[in-house]
Coordinates of C-alpha atoms in Angstrom, one line a residue:
M30 CA 42.5 31.1 162.7
K31 CA 46.1 30.3 162.9
P32 CA 47.5 30.5 166.4
S33 CA 50.8 32.1 165.2
I34 CA 48.9 35.0 163.7
L35 CA 46.8 35.5 166.8
L36 CA 50.0 35.4 168.9
Y37 CA 51.6 38.0 166.6
L38 CA 48.6 40.3 166.9
L39 CA 48.5 40.0 170.7
F40 CA 52.2 40.6 171.1
S41 CA 52.2 43.5 168.7
S42 CA 49.4 45.0 170.8
L43 CA 51.4 44.7 174.0
H44 CA 54.3 46.9 172.6
L45 CA 56.6 44.9 174.8
S46 CA 60.0 46.4 175.4
F47 CA 61.3 43.8 177.7
S48 CA 64.9 42.8 177.1
V49 CA 65.5 39.5 175.4
S50 CA 69.1 39.6 176.7
D51 CA 67.8 38.9 180.2
P52 CA 65.0 36.4 179.5
Y53 CA 62.2 35.6 181.9
T54 CA 62.7 32.5 184.1
A55 CA 59.1 32.3 185.2
I56 CA 55.6 33.6 184.3
F57 CA 52.7 34.0 186.8
S58 CA 49.3 34.3 185.3
F59 CA 46.0 35.5 186.9
G60 CA 42.6 35.5 185.2
D61 CA 39.5 33.7 184.2
S62 CA 38.5 31.0 181.7
L63 CA 40.5 32.8 179.0
A64 CA 43.7 31.8 181.0
D65 CA 42.6 28.8 183.2
T66 CA 44.9 25.9 182.4
G67 CA 43.2 23.5 184.8
N68 CA 42.5 25.1 188.3
H69 CA 38.7 24.6 188.0
L70 CA 39.4 20.9 187.1
V71 CA 41.6 20.4 190.1
D72 CA 39.0 22.1 192.3
G73 CA 36.3 19.8 191.1
P74 CA 34.6 20.9 187.9
N75 CA 31.2 22.6 188.0
P76 CA 28.7 20.2 186.6
I77 CA 27.2 22.8 184.3
L78 CA 30.6 23.2 182.5
S79 CA 31.5 20.9 179.6
T80 CA 35.2 21.7 179.4
T81 CA 36.2 18.5 181.2
H82 CA 34.9 16.5 178.3
P83 CA 35.7 16.1 174.6
P84 CA 36.0 17.9 172.2
Y85 CA 37.8 20.3 174.6
G86 CA 41.6 19.9 174.3
M87 CA 41.3 17.4 171.4
T88 CA 43.2 19.4 168.7
F89 CA 46.4 19.8 170.7
F90 CA 46.6 17.9 174.0
R91 CA 44.4 15.1 172.7
R92 CA 42.5 15.2 176.0
P93 CA 40.5 17.7 178.1
T94 CA 42.9 19.7 180.4
G95 CA 40.4 22.2 181.9
R96 CA 41.2 24.8 179.3
C97 CA 38.1 26.5 177.7
S98 CA 39.5 25.7 174.3
D99 CA 39.9 22.7 171.9
G100 CA 43.6 23.6 171.9
R101 CA 45.9 26.1 173.7
L102 CA 45.1 29.5 175.2
V103 CA 46.8 32.9 174.7
I104 CA 48.8 32.4 177.9
D105 CA 50.2 29.1 176.5
F106 CA 51.5 30.9 173.4
I107 CA 53.0 33.6 175.5
T108 CA 54.8 31.1 177.7
E109 CA 56.1 29.1 174.7
A110 CA 57.3 32.4 173.1
F111 CA 59.6 32.9 176.1
G112 CA 60.9 29.3 175.9
L113 CA 59.2 28.2 179.2
P114 CA 57.1 25.1 179.9
L115 CA 53.3 25.5 179.8
L116 CA 52.1 26.9 183.1
P117 CA 50.7 24.3 185.6
P118 CA 47.6 25.2 187.5
S119 CA 48.5 26.6 190.9
K120 CA 46.2 24.1 192.6
A121 CA 48.0 21.1 191.1
H122 CA 49.6 18.8 193.7
N123 CA 53.3 17.8 193.9
T124 CA 54.3 20.4 191.3
D125 CA 57.4 22.6 191.0
F126 CA 56.3 26.2 190.4
H127 CA 59.8 27.8 190.1
K128 CA 59.2 28.3 186.3
G129 CA 55.8 29.8 186.9
A130 CA 52.2 29.0 187.9
N131 CA 48.7 29.8 186.6
F132 CA 46.3 31.1 189.2
A133 CA 43.5 31.8 186.7
I134 CA 40.3 30.0 187.2
T135 CA 37.2 29.7 185.1
G136 CA 34.6 32.2 186.3
G137 CA 37.2 34.4 187.9
T138 CA 36.2 38.0 188.6
A139 CA 37.9 41.3 189.4
M140 CA 35.6 41.9 192.4
S141 CA 35.1 39.7 195.4
F142 CA 32.0 37.6 196.0
A143 CA 30.9 40.1 198.7
Y144 CA 30.7 42.8 196.1
F145 CA 28.2 40.8 194.0
H146 CA 26.3 39.5 197.1
K147 CA 25.7 43.2 198.2
R148 CA 24.1 43.9 194.8
G149 CA 21.9 40.7 194.8
L150 CA 24.0 39.1 192.1
E151 CA 25.3 36.0 194.0
S152 CA 23.3 33.6 191.8
T153 CA 25.3 34.7 188.6
V154 CA 28.7 34.3 190.3
W155 CA 29.5 30.6 190.8
V156 CA 33.2 30.6 191.9
N157 CA 35.2 32.1 194.7
G158 CA 38.1 33.0 192.5
S159 CA 38.4 36.7 192.4
L160 CA 41.6 38.5 191.6
S161 CA 42.0 39.1 195.3
D162 CA 41.6 35.4 196.0
Q163 CA 44.1 34.5 193.3
I164 CA 46.7 36.9 194.8
D165 CA 46.1 35.2 198.2
W166 CA 46.9 31.9 196.5
F167 CA 50.1 33.5 195.1
Q168 CA 51.1 34.7 198.6
D169 CA 50.6 31.2 200.0
M170 CA 52.9 29.9 197.3
K171 CA 55.5 32.6 197.6
P172 CA 57.6 31.1 200.5
S173 CA 58.2 28.0 198.3
L174 CA 59.6 30.2 195.6
C175 CA 62.0 32.3 197.6
S176 CA 62.9 32.9 201.2
S177 CA 64.7 36.1 202.0
A178 CA 63.7 39.5 200.8
E179 CA 66.9 39.8 198.7
E180 CA 66.3 36.4 197.1
C181 CA 62.7 37.3 196.3
K182 CA 63.8 40.6 194.8
E183 CA 66.3 38.8 192.5
Y184 CA 63.8 36.0 191.6
F185 CA 60.8 38.2 190.7
R186 CA 63.0 40.7 188.8
R187 CA 63.2 37.9 186.1
C188 CA 59.5 37.0 186.2
L189 CA 56.6 38.2 184.1
F190 CA 53.2 38.7 185.6
V191 CA 50.1 38.5 183.4
V192 CA 47.2 40.0 185.2
G193 CA 44.0 39.2 183.3
E194 CA 41.9 39.6 181.3
F195 CA 39.6 40.6 184.2
G196 CA 36.2 42.2 184.1
G197 CA 34.3 40.1 181.6
N198 CA 32.7 37.8 184.2
D199 CA 32.0 40.8 186.4
Y200 CA 29.9 42.3 183.6
N201 CA 28.4 38.9 182.8
A202 CA 27.0 38.8 186.4
F203 CA 25.0 41.9 185.8
F204 CA 23.8 41.1 182.3
F205 CA 22.8 37.5 183.1
A206 CA 20.8 38.7 186.0
G207 CA 18.8 40.9 183.7
R208 CA 20.4 44.2 184.7
G209 CA 20.5 47.1 182.3
I210 CA 23.5 48.6 180.5
K211 CA 23.3 51.9 182.5
E212 CA 23.8 50.0 185.8
V213 CA 26.7 48.1 184.4
I214 CA 28.4 51.2 183.1
S215 CA 28.0 52.8 186.6
N216 CA 30.1 50.0 188.0
V217 CA 33.0 50.2 185.6
S218 CA 35.1 52.5 187.6
V219 CA 34.8 50.2 190.7
I220 CA 35.7 47.1 188.7
V221 CA 38.6 48.8 187.0
G222 CA 39.7 50.0 190.5
G223 CA 39.6 46.4 191.7
I224 CA 42.0 45.3 188.9
V225 CA 44.4 48.2 189.6
E226 CA 44.4 47.4 193.3
G227 CA 45.3 43.8 192.5
V228 CA 48.2 45.0 190.2
E229 CA 49.5 47.3 193.0
R230 CA 49.3 44.5 195.5
L231 CA 51.4 42.3 193.2
I232 CA 53.9 45.1 192.8
N233 CA 54.2 45.3 196.6
Q234 CA 54.8 41.5 196.6
G235 CA 57.8 42.0 194.3
A236 CA 56.4 42.0 190.7
V237 CA 58.5 44.2 188.4
D238 CA 57.2 43.4 184.9
L239 CA 53.5 43.2 184.5
V240 CA 51.1 42.8 181.5
V241 CA 47.5 43.9 182.2
P242 CA 45.1 43.1 179.3
G243 CA 41.9 44.9 178.7
V244 CA 38.6 43.1 177.9
F245 CA 37.7 41.7 174.5
P246 CA 34.9 43.2 172.4
I247 CA 32.1 41.4 174.2
G248 CA 29.6 42.7 171.7
C249 CA 31.1 40.2 169.2
F250 CA 30.7 37.2 171.5
P251 CA 28.3 34.6 170.0
L252 CA 26.6 34.2 173.4
Y253 CA 25.8 38.0 173.5
L254 CA 24.7 38.1 169.9
K255 CA 22.4 35.2 170.7
L256 CA 21.0 36.4 174.0
Y257 CA 20.7 40.1 173.1
G258 CA 20.1 40.1 169.4
S259 CA 18.2 43.0 168.0
K260 CA 15.8 43.6 165.1
H261 CA 17.2 47.0 164.6
K262 CA 20.1 47.2 162.2
E263 CA 21.5 50.3 163.8
D264 CA 22.2 48.3 167.0
Y265 CA 25.0 46.5 165.1
G266 CA 28.4 47.7 163.9
R267 CA 28.3 48.3 160.2
R268 CA 31.6 46.5 159.5
S269 CA 31.9 44.2 162.5
G270 CA 28.3 43.0 162.9
C271 CA 28.8 43.2 166.6
L272 CA 26.4 44.7 169.2
K273 CA 27.4 48.3 169.6
K274 CA 26.3 48.9 173.2
F275 CA 28.4 46.0 174.6
N276 CA 31.4 47.0 172.6
T277 CA 31.0 50.5 173.9
L278 CA 31.1 49.1 177.4
A279 CA 34.2 47.2 176.6
W280 CA 35.9 50.2 175.1
Y281 CA 34.9 52.3 178.1
H282 CA 36.4 49.7 180.5
N283 CA 39.6 49.6 178.6
E284 CA 40.0 53.3 178.4
K285 CA 39.5 53.6 182.2
L286 CA 41.9 50.8 182.8
R287 CA 44.6 52.3 180.5
V288 CA 44.4 55.7 182.3
R289 CA 44.6 54.1 185.8
L290 CA 47.6 52.0 184.8
E291 CA 49.4 55.0 183.5
K292 CA 48.9 56.7 186.9
L293 CA 50.1 53.5 188.7
Q294 CA 53.2 53.4 186.5
K295 CA 54.1 56.9 187.7
N296 CA 53.8 55.8 191.3
Y297 CA 56.1 52.8 190.7
P298 CA 58.8 54.0 188.2
S299 CA 61.0 51.0 188.9
T300 CA 58.3 48.7 187.4
R301 CA 57.1 48.2 183.9
I302 CA 53.3 48.0 183.5
V303 CA 52.2 47.2 180.0
Y304 CA 48.5 47.5 178.9
A305 CA 47.6 44.8 176.5
D306 CA 45.0 45.8 173.9
Y307 CA 43.1 42.6 173.5
Y308 CA 40.2 44.6 172.1
A309 CA 42.0 45.9 169.1
A310 CA 43.7 42.6 168.4
A311 CA 40.4 40.7 168.5
I312 CA 38.3 43.2 166.6
R313 CA 40.5 42.8 163.6
F314 CA 39.1 39.3 163.1
N315 CA 35.6 40.7 162.9
L316 CA 36.5 43.6 160.6
A317 CA 38.4 41.5 158.1
P318 CA 37.9 37.8 158.8
K319 CA 39.3 36.6 155.5
N320 CA 42.7 38.1 156.4
F321 CA 43.0 35.4 159.1
A322 CA 41.7 32.4 157.4
E323 CA 43.7 29.1 157.3
A324 CA 45.0 30.3 153.9
F325 CA 44.6 33.2 151.5
G326 CA 42.4 31.0 149.3
L327 CA 45.0 31.0 146.5
P328 CA 46.1 28.1 144.4
L329 CA 49.5 26.5 145.1
L330 CA 52.3 28.5 143.7
P331 CA 53.5 27.3 140.3
P332 CA 57.3 27.1 139.7
S333 CA 58.4 30.3 138.0
L334 CA 60.1 28.4 135.2
A335 CA 57.0 26.4 134.3
R336 CA 55.7 27.0 130.8
G337 CA 52.1 27.9 129.8
Q338 CA 51.3 29.1 133.4
S339 CA 49.5 32.2 134.6
F340 CA 51.5 33.9 137.4
H341 CA 49.0 36.6 138.3
Q342 CA 48.2 34.9 141.6
G343 CA 51.9 34.3 142.5
A344 CA 55.0 32.4 141.5
N345 CA 57.7 30.4 143.3
F346 CA 61.3 31.2 142.3
A347 CA 62.8 28.8 144.9
V348 CA 65.2 26.0 143.8
A349 CA 66.4 23.1 146.0
G350 CA 69.9 23.7 147.2
A351 CA 69.9 27.4 146.3
T352 CA 72.4 29.7 148.0
A353 CA 72.3 33.3 148.9
L354 CA 75.8 33.8 147.4
D355 CA 76.7 33.2 143.7
V356 CA 78.6 30.1 142.7
G357 CA 81.7 32.3 142.0
F358 CA 82.1 33.0 145.8
F359 CA 82.4 29.3 146.5
Q360 CA 84.6 28.6 143.5
Q361 CA 87.1 31.1 144.9
R362 CA 87.2 29.1 148.1
G363 CA 87.6 25.6 146.5
L364 CA 83.9 24.7 147.1
G365 CA 82.6 25.1 143.6
D366 CA 82.2 21.4 143.0
S367 CA 79.9 21.1 146.1
V368 CA 77.4 23.7 144.8
S369 CA 74.4 21.7 143.6
T370 CA 72.8 24.6 141.6
N371 CA 73.8 27.9 140.1
D372 CA 70.4 29.4 140.9
S373 CA 71.4 31.7 143.7
L374 CA 69.3 34.4 145.2
S375 CA 70.5 37.0 142.7
V376 CA 69.6 34.6 139.9
Q377 CA 66.1 34.2 141.3
L378 CA 65.8 38.0 141.5
R379 CA 66.6 38.2 137.8
W380 CA 63.9 35.7 137.0
F381 CA 61.4 37.9 138.9
E382 CA 62.6 41.0 136.9
E383 CA 62.0 39.1 133.7
L384 CA 58.6 38.0 134.8
K385 CA 57.4 41.4 136.0
P386 CA 56.3 42.8 132.6
S387 CA 53.8 39.9 132.2
L388 CA 52.2 40.8 135.6
C389 CA 51.6 44.5 135.1
G390 CA 52.1 47.1 132.4
T391 CA 52.2 50.7 133.6
T392 CA 53.8 52.1 136.7
K393 CA 50.3 52.7 138.2
D394 CA 49.2 49.1 137.4
C395 CA 52.3 47.7 139.1
E396 CA 51.9 49.9 142.2
E397 CA 48.3 48.7 142.5
Y398 CA 49.2 45.0 141.8
F399 CA 52.2 44.8 144.2
S400 CA 50.3 46.7 146.9
K401 CA 48.2 43.5 147.3
S402 CA 51.2 41.1 147.1
L403 CA 53.2 39.4 149.7
F404 CA 56.9 38.7 149.0
M405 CA 58.7 35.9 151.0
V406 CA 62.5 36.2 150.7
G407 CA 63.9 33.0 152.2
E408 CA 64.7 31.2 154.3
I409 CA 68.1 31.4 152.5
G410 CA 71.7 31.1 153.8
D411 CA 71.6 27.7 155.4
N412 CA 72.8 26.1 152.2
D413 CA 75.7 28.5 152.1
Y414 CA 76.8 27.4 155.5
G415 CA 76.3 23.8 154.7
L416 CA 79.0 23.9 152.0
P417 CA 82.0 24.5 154.3
I418 CA 80.5 22.4 157.0
F419 CA 80.0 19.4 154.8
A420 CA 83.5 19.9 153.5
R421 CA 84.7 19.6 157.1
R422 CA 86.0 23.2 157.1
S423 CA 86.2 25.1 160.4
F424 CA 83.2 26.7 162.0
K425 CA 85.2 29.9 161.9
E426 CA 85.2 29.8 158.1
A427 CA 81.5 29.2 158.0
K428 CA 81.0 32.1 160.4
S429 CA 83.1 34.4 158.2
Y430 CA 80.5 34.0 155.4
V431 CA 77.7 35.6 157.5
P432 CA 78.2 39.3 156.8
K433 CA 78.5 38.7 153.0
I434 CA 75.3 36.5 153.1
I435 CA 73.4 39.1 155.1
E436 CA 74.6 41.8 152.7
T437 CA 73.2 39.8 149.7
I438 CA 69.8 39.2 151.3
S439 CA 69.6 42.9 152.1
M440 CA 70.5 43.8 148.6
V441 CA 67.9 41.6 147.0
T442 CA 65.2 42.7 149.5
G443 CA 66.0 46.3 148.7
R444 CA 65.9 45.7 145.0
L445 CA 62.5 44.0 145.4
I446 CA 61.2 47.1 147.2
E447 CA 62.5 49.3 144.3
L448 CA 60.6 47.0 141.9
G449 CA 57.4 47.6 143.8
A450 CA 57.3 45.2 146.8
M451 CA 55.4 46.7 149.7
E452 CA 55.1 43.8 152.2
L453 CA 58.0 41.4 152.7
V454 CA 58.7 38.5 155.0
V455 CA 62.4 37.7 155.4
P456 CA 62.9 34.5 157.5
G457 CA 66.0 33.9 159.5
S458 CA 68.1 30.7 159.7
L459 CA 66.8 27.5 161.3
P460 CA 68.7 26.0 164.2
L461 CA 71.4 24.2 162.2
G462 CA 72.6 22.4 165.3
C463 CA 69.3 20.5 165.4
V464 CA 69.6 19.2 161.8
G465 CA 69.8 15.5 161.6
W466 CA 72.8 15.1 159.3
F467 CA 74.8 17.6 161.2
L468 CA 74.1 15.8 164.4
T469 CA 75.4 12.7 162.7
M470 CA 78.5 14.3 161.1
Y471 CA 79.6 16.1 164.3
M472 CA 78.6 13.5 166.9
S473 CA 80.7 14.3 170.0
P474 CA 81.5 12.4 173.2
N475 CA 81.6 15.7 175.0
K476 CA 78.4 16.5 176.8
E477 CA 79.1 20.2 176.9
D478 CA 79.0 20.3 173.0
Y479 CA 75.2 19.8 173.2
D480 CA 72.3 21.9 174.5
P481 CA 71.1 20.0 177.5
Q482 CA 67.5 21.0 176.9
T483 CA 67.3 20.1 173.2
G484 CA 70.3 17.8 172.4
C485 CA 71.3 20.2 169.6
L486 CA 74.9 21.1 168.8
N487 CA 75.8 24.4 170.5
K488 CA 78.4 25.6 167.9
L489 CA 76.0 25.3 164.9
N490 CA 73.1 26.9 166.8
A491 CA 75.4 29.8 167.7
L492 CA 76.1 30.2 164.0
S493 CA 72.4 30.4 163.3
R494 CA 71.8 32.9 166.1
Y495 CA 74.7 35.1 164.8
H496 CA 73.2 35.0 161.3
N497 CA 69.8 36.0 162.6
A498 CA 71.1 38.8 164.8
L499 CA 72.9 40.4 161.8
L500 CA 69.8 39.9 159.6
R501 CA 67.4 41.5 162.0
R502 CA 69.7 44.5 162.4
E503 CA 70.0 44.8 158.6
L504 CA 66.2 44.6 158.2
E505 CA 65.7 47.3 160.7
Q506 CA 68.0 49.6 158.7
L507 CA 66.1 48.7 155.5
Q508 CA 62.8 49.5 157.2
S509 CA 64.1 52.9 158.2
K510 CA 65.3 53.5 154.6
Y511 CA 61.9 52.4 153.1
P512 CA 59.3 53.5 155.7
Q513 CA 56.4 53.0 153.2
T514 CA 57.0 49.2 153.3
R515 CA 56.5 46.6 155.9
I516 CA 59.5 44.3 156.3
I517 CA 58.8 41.5 158.7
Y518 CA 61.5 39.2 160.2
G519 CA 60.4 35.6 160.2
D520 CA 61.7 33.9 163.4
Y521 CA 62.1 30.4 162.1
Y522 CA 64.8 29.7 164.7
G523 CA 62.5 30.6 167.6
A524 CA 59.6 28.5 166.2
A525 CA 61.8 25.5 165.6
M526 CA 63.4 25.7 169.1
R527 CA 60.0 25.7 170.8
L528 CA 59.3 22.5 169.0
M529 CA 62.7 21.0 170.0
R530 CA 62.2 22.0 173.7
S531 CA 58.7 20.7 174.1
P532 CA 58.2 18.0 171.4
E533 CA 55.4 16.4 173.5
N534 CA 53.3 19.5 172.9
Y535 CA 53.4 18.8 169.1
G536 CA 52.5 15.2 169.1
S537 CA 55.9 13.5 169.4
S538 CA 58.5 12.6 171.9
S539 CA 61.4 14.0 169.9
Y540 CA 62.1 16.0 166.7
I541 CA 65.1 16.3 164.4
I542 CA 65.0 19.1 161.8
N543 CA 65.3 18.1 158.2
T544 CA 65.9 21.2 156.1
G545 CA 65.2 19.5 152.9
N546 CA 68.1 21.6 151.4
V547 CA 65.5 24.1 150.0
S548 CA 65.5 27.9 150.2
L549 CA 62.5 29.8 149.2
V550 CA 61.6 33.0 147.4
L551 CA 57.8 33.3 147.0
V552 CA 55.6 36.0 145.5
V553 CA 52.0 35.7 146.6
V554 CA 49.1 38.0 145.6
P555 CA 46.4 37.8 148.2
E556 CA 43.0 39.3 147.8
Y557 CA 43.4 41.1 151.1
R558 CA 46.4 42.7 152.8
I559 CA 47.7 40.8 155.8
E560 CA 47.3 42.7 159.0
L561 CA 50.4 42.2 161.0

């Protein structure tokens, strides 16, 4: 599966309403193997675990890091999405934790070891790393993060706390000891109570924004399918193929947790407690796995002007150097000679209109055909800004083009919807201040002209952000106008800046963006609808 799709699903399940104008300066994570970024490795790995050896970590870090994955974890993607460095394990030595720490540990439970010992389950719990233990570790660290009550209040106001997922290992302890489902279900309320008590304890320590995930559909886990496989067809979900009784347990846990968190929110109105529906996000993969494959299984898109081609599985109307605005706009401003192609976005739209009759005949046929199609409108606009910038015009002039460019993108997107488009992705501008040739053209001796974190030019990146802010606002208005469609903003800027800020995470010590001077308009017809 593609990590970006997984991240989108998880974030959409959180329904986050946290303000991007006041970004987080740190993230503190608590949990088990689904979030452990190395604590069990620092602690001295359990000999029965293989996560300290290849192939763990090999597809991203190129070495085992203690993560129970060959790449990154959900918490890594969440951290990167907020522009923060990957969280160090809290047990790491000589580490600065002011930008966050990860207290999660493989095998971590919601309940204490004493809880399992009392029930004769100590042999199936192999780590003293309960939620309560992890909060103790956090309290031990707290004096190094802030000193006075006022300082701590201000610091934690800008922190995000991710508490979980917890509960999975608690239920494992029962099942792996041979206990029955009824006994496990009878303990759900206590386990959920342990999670909520931990959340409340963190609030009393200063946490303001908290995300508390539910458990995954454990009936879909390969280990459970292997250990508890059944000969009876009715024991499995018809569509998912997962074991019903275990998924019912997970659903019951999550419902209990959701209700308890709602009550806790009422008790602490100054906090924001968000339930993260990991169950719903994950079950989608089981219900429609082909929707999340590495690709839609379609052939590469042929150029729309190619002859003798069938375009029923998609077409590419993109042209290198294409602009959002027509050439006449630039001619009026003395930039006509710099335009490398007359094939603007409106021209590409006309090509699509001319192609449409060959794709479907009747109105009903077109509705059915385009309901299974994905339209990508862009990225487009960067070439428009490149013309005045290459001509050494002022940044103020380039910025004055933004409203007209956004208006054009909106007009074309709306027209595509009127022609039948149902699902559209409209990407924003890349960070132009990180583009190699702009860095060369506008090389400056003034340190303040550059972003100290990325080395990119501040003025050009500000232009890109302005474009993207106006585009997002316009797309929101279009979505309201056409509620039957799904219009998705593609955050190319955010994706590129994560790469620029942490190039070592992507296999390099540095990156410079090469736009290739290409803008894209794609039409793809997947067999399945994308679930975004």
